[in-house]
Amino acid sequence: MKKWILLLMMILLTGCGSEDTFETVSDELILPVMAQPGYISVELPGETALPVIGNDRGRVYICNDYEIVIQTLEAGDLEQTLRELSGHTKADLTVMETVSDGVTRYEFVWAAAGEGGDKTGRAVILDDGAYHYCMSVLRADRPEEKSQVCWEDVFQSFRLA
């Protein structure tokens, strides 16, 4: 009987084997490939020909009574982009959303208090799924003065080239 138990235990234990698990190691850092950002096309007012500050992600134009900021941000978190442009959340803004040629366009306005008085902001975001292409304008809120710039034309000219 002891022989049968010993034989049975040997048969049961021989089926227990471990599989080798291998981990591959590479000398190169493997990162997912990000899409290259597109090119922005916009017709700025003539007096804003040269940016004051600029880098590969954006440009800032400062004129007498307004500032224009054009920048490219990573897509994915619209709430963060809205907050970065205006300082407000989506719940605090009325955001108009349209879609054309696979690109989602968001437009909104806001008011801000500044040292020199109240300011009005307006922004547009183009979302291609990989990046947020943004243009924002902050200008002095002086209803008695007429602006020489047709802002509607400037904002309608903002597109991906």
Short mmCIF file of C-alpha atoms in Angstrom, two decimals:
data_model
loop_
_atom_site.label_atom_id
_atom_site.label_comp_id
_atom_site.label_asym_id
_atom_site.label_seq_id
_atom_site.Cartn_x
_atom_site.Cartn_y
_atom_site.Cartn_z
CA MET A 1 0.00 0.00 0.00
CA LYS A 2 2.86 2.35 0.79
CA LYS A 3 4.27 1.67 -2.65
CA TRP A 4 0.99 2.65 -4.29
CA ILE A 5 0.75 5.89 -2.33
CA LEU A 6 4.37 6.71 -3.12
CA LEU A 7 3.81 5.93 -6.81
CA LEU A 8 0.62 8.03 -6.89
CA MET A 9 2.39 10.99 -5.27
CA MET A 10 5.23 10.75 -7.78
CA ILE A 11 2.76 10.77 -10.68
CA LEU A 12 0.88 13.76 -9.30
CA LEU A 13 4.03 15.75 -8.54
CA THR A 14 5.65 15.17 -11.92
CA GLY A 15 2.83 17.13 -13.58
CA CYS A 16 3.76 20.24 -11.59
CA GLY A 17 6.30 22.15 -13.57
CA SER A 18 7.07 25.82 -13.80
CA GLU A 19 7.22 27.79 -17.00
CA ASP A 20 10.08 30.20 -17.51
CA THR A 21 9.07 33.84 -17.76
CA PHE A 22 11.35 36.11 -19.74
CA GLU A 23 11.54 39.90 -19.74
CA THR A 24 13.05 41.68 -22.69
CA VAL A 25 15.39 44.59 -22.14
CA SER A 26 16.30 47.18 -24.73
CA ASP A 27 19.09 49.75 -24.82
CA GLU A 28 16.78 52.26 -26.51
CA LEU A 29 14.04 54.25 -24.81
CA ILE A 30 10.81 53.26 -26.51
CA LEU A 31 8.21 56.02 -26.42
CA PRO A 32 4.93 56.21 -28.31
CA VAL A 33 5.22 58.38 -31.38
CA MET A 34 3.31 61.67 -30.99
CA ALA A 35 1.79 63.28 -34.04
CA GLN A 36 3.61 66.36 -35.24
CA PRO A 37 1.66 69.58 -34.63
CA GLY A 38 0.05 71.19 -37.64
CA TYR A 39 0.59 74.72 -38.88
CA ILE A 40 -1.64 77.59 -37.86
CA SER A 41 -2.78 80.18 -40.37
CA VAL A 42 -4.18 83.52 -39.18
CA GLU A 43 -4.43 87.04 -40.58
CA LEU A 44 -3.31 89.33 -37.77
CA PRO A 45 -3.85 93.10 -37.79
CA GLY A 46 -1.04 94.99 -39.55
CA GLU A 47 0.38 96.52 -36.37
CA THR A 48 1.02 93.06 -34.86
CA ALA A 49 3.61 92.02 -37.43
CA LEU A 50 6.32 90.87 -34.98
CA PRO A 51 5.86 88.82 -31.84
CA VAL A 52 7.24 90.17 -28.57
CA ILE A 53 7.87 86.70 -27.16
CA GLY A 54 7.94 83.42 -29.06
CA ASN A 55 9.08 79.82 -28.98
CA ASP A 56 8.20 76.57 -30.77
CA ARG A 57 4.89 76.27 -28.84
CA GLY A 58 3.57 79.81 -29.10
CA ARG A 59 3.90 83.52 -29.74
CA VAL A 60 2.75 86.62 -27.87
CA TYR A 61 1.93 89.90 -29.62
CA ILE A 62 1.48 93.05 -27.50
CA CYS A 63 0.00 96.21 -29.01
CA ASN A 64 -1.31 99.47 -27.57
CA ASP A 65 -4.70 98.26 -26.40
CA TYR A 66 -4.66 94.48 -26.88
CA GLU A 67 -2.58 91.32 -26.55
CA ILE A 68 -2.73 88.29 -28.84
CA VAL A 69 -1.43 84.89 -27.74
CA ILE A 70 -1.14 82.02 -30.22
CA GLN A 71 -0.07 78.67 -28.78
CA THR A 72 -0.17 74.93 -29.34
CA LEU A 73 -1.04 72.68 -26.38
CA GLU A 74 -1.46 68.93 -26.07
CA ALA A 75 -5.04 67.80 -26.63
CA GLY A 76 -7.01 65.60 -24.32
CA ASP A 77 -8.02 67.89 -21.47
CA LEU A 78 -10.24 70.68 -22.80
CA GLU A 79 -11.00 71.84 -19.25
CA GLN A 80 -7.29 72.46 -18.61
CA THR A 81 -6.90 74.35 -21.90
CA LEU A 82 -9.92 76.56 -21.13
CA ARG A 83 -8.53 77.28 -17.67
CA GLU A 84 -5.09 78.11 -19.08
CA LEU A 85 -6.49 80.53 -21.66
CA SER A 86 -9.14 82.31 -19.59
CA GLY A 87 -8.71 81.36 -15.95
CA HIS A 88 -12.26 79.97 -15.96
CA THR A 89 -13.73 76.47 -16.05
CA LYS A 90 -16.06 75.25 -18.78
CA ALA A 91 -18.99 75.51 -16.35
CA ASP A 92 -18.29 79.27 -15.97
CA LEU A 93 -18.13 79.92 -19.74
CA THR A 94 -20.50 79.65 -22.66
CA VAL A 95 -18.49 77.65 -25.18
CA MET A 96 -19.66 77.40 -28.79
CA GLU A 97 -18.59 74.15 -30.46
CA THR A 98 -18.55 73.46 -34.21
CA VAL A 99 -16.94 70.70 -36.30
CA SER A 100 -15.50 71.13 -39.77
CA ASP A 101 -13.16 68.82 -41.73
CA GLY A 102 -12.50 66.63 -38.68
CA VAL A 103 -11.40 69.59 -36.54
CA THR A 104 -13.48 70.70 -33.57
CA ARG A 105 -13.60 74.47 -33.02
CA TYR A 106 -14.40 75.98 -29.61
CA GLU A 107 -15.04 79.73 -29.19
CA PHE A 108 -15.76 81.67 -26.01
CA VAL A 109 -15.44 85.09 -24.33
CA TRP A 110 -14.80 86.22 -20.76
CA ALA A 111 -14.25 89.35 -18.70
CA ALA A 112 -11.24 90.08 -16.50
CA ALA A 113 -10.25 92.81 -14.08
CA GLY A 114 -6.80 94.30 -14.52
CA GLU A 115 -4.63 97.06 -13.13
CA GLY A 116 -5.54 99.36 -15.99
CA GLY A 117 -9.25 98.60 -15.79
CA ASP A 118 -11.55 95.89 -17.04
CA LYS A 119 -10.55 93.73 -19.99
CA THR A 120 -12.48 91.55 -22.41
CA GLY A 121 -11.08 88.25 -23.60
CA ARG A 122 -11.98 86.15 -26.59
CA ALA A 123 -10.45 82.83 -27.61
CA VAL A 124 -10.70 80.07 -30.16
CA ILE A 125 -9.40 76.50 -29.84
CA LEU A 126 -8.97 74.12 -32.76
CA ASP A 127 -8.82 70.47 -31.65
CA ASP A 128 -7.52 67.90 -34.15
CA GLY A 129 -7.39 65.12 -31.54
CA ALA A 130 -3.64 65.41 -30.93
CA TYR A 131 -3.22 69.13 -30.18
CA HIS A 132 -5.18 72.20 -29.15
CA TYR A 133 -4.30 75.14 -31.39
CA CYS A 134 -5.28 78.28 -29.48
CA MET A 135 -5.56 81.99 -30.13
CA SER A 136 -6.68 84.37 -27.41
CA VAL A 137 -7.10 88.14 -27.44
CA LEU A 138 -7.27 90.25 -24.28
CA ARG A 139 -8.11 93.90 -24.83
CA ALA A 140 -9.11 96.91 -22.81
CA ASP A 141 -12.85 97.18 -22.25
CA ARG A 142 -13.49 100.71 -23.49
CA PRO A 143 -16.86 100.80 -25.22
CA GLU A 144 -16.51 104.51 -26.01
CA GLU A 145 -13.48 103.84 -28.25
CA LYS A 146 -13.91 102.18 -31.60
CA SER A 147 -11.31 99.56 -32.46
CA GLN A 148 -9.57 99.82 -35.83
CA VAL A 149 -9.39 96.01 -35.92
CA CYS A 150 -12.26 93.88 -37.21
CA TRP A 151 -11.92 91.06 -34.68
CA GLU A 152 -14.49 88.87 -36.40
CA ASP A 153 -12.25 88.71 -39.51
CA VAL A 154 -9.20 87.87 -37.40
CA PHE A 155 -10.97 85.03 -35.59
CA GLN A 156 -12.53 83.64 -38.77
CA SER A 157 -9.08 83.54 -40.42
CA PHE A 158 -7.69 81.32 -37.62
CA ARG A 159 -7.38 77.80 -39.08
CA LEU A 160 -5.03 74.90 -39.61
CA ALA A 161 -2.99 75.18 -42.78
#
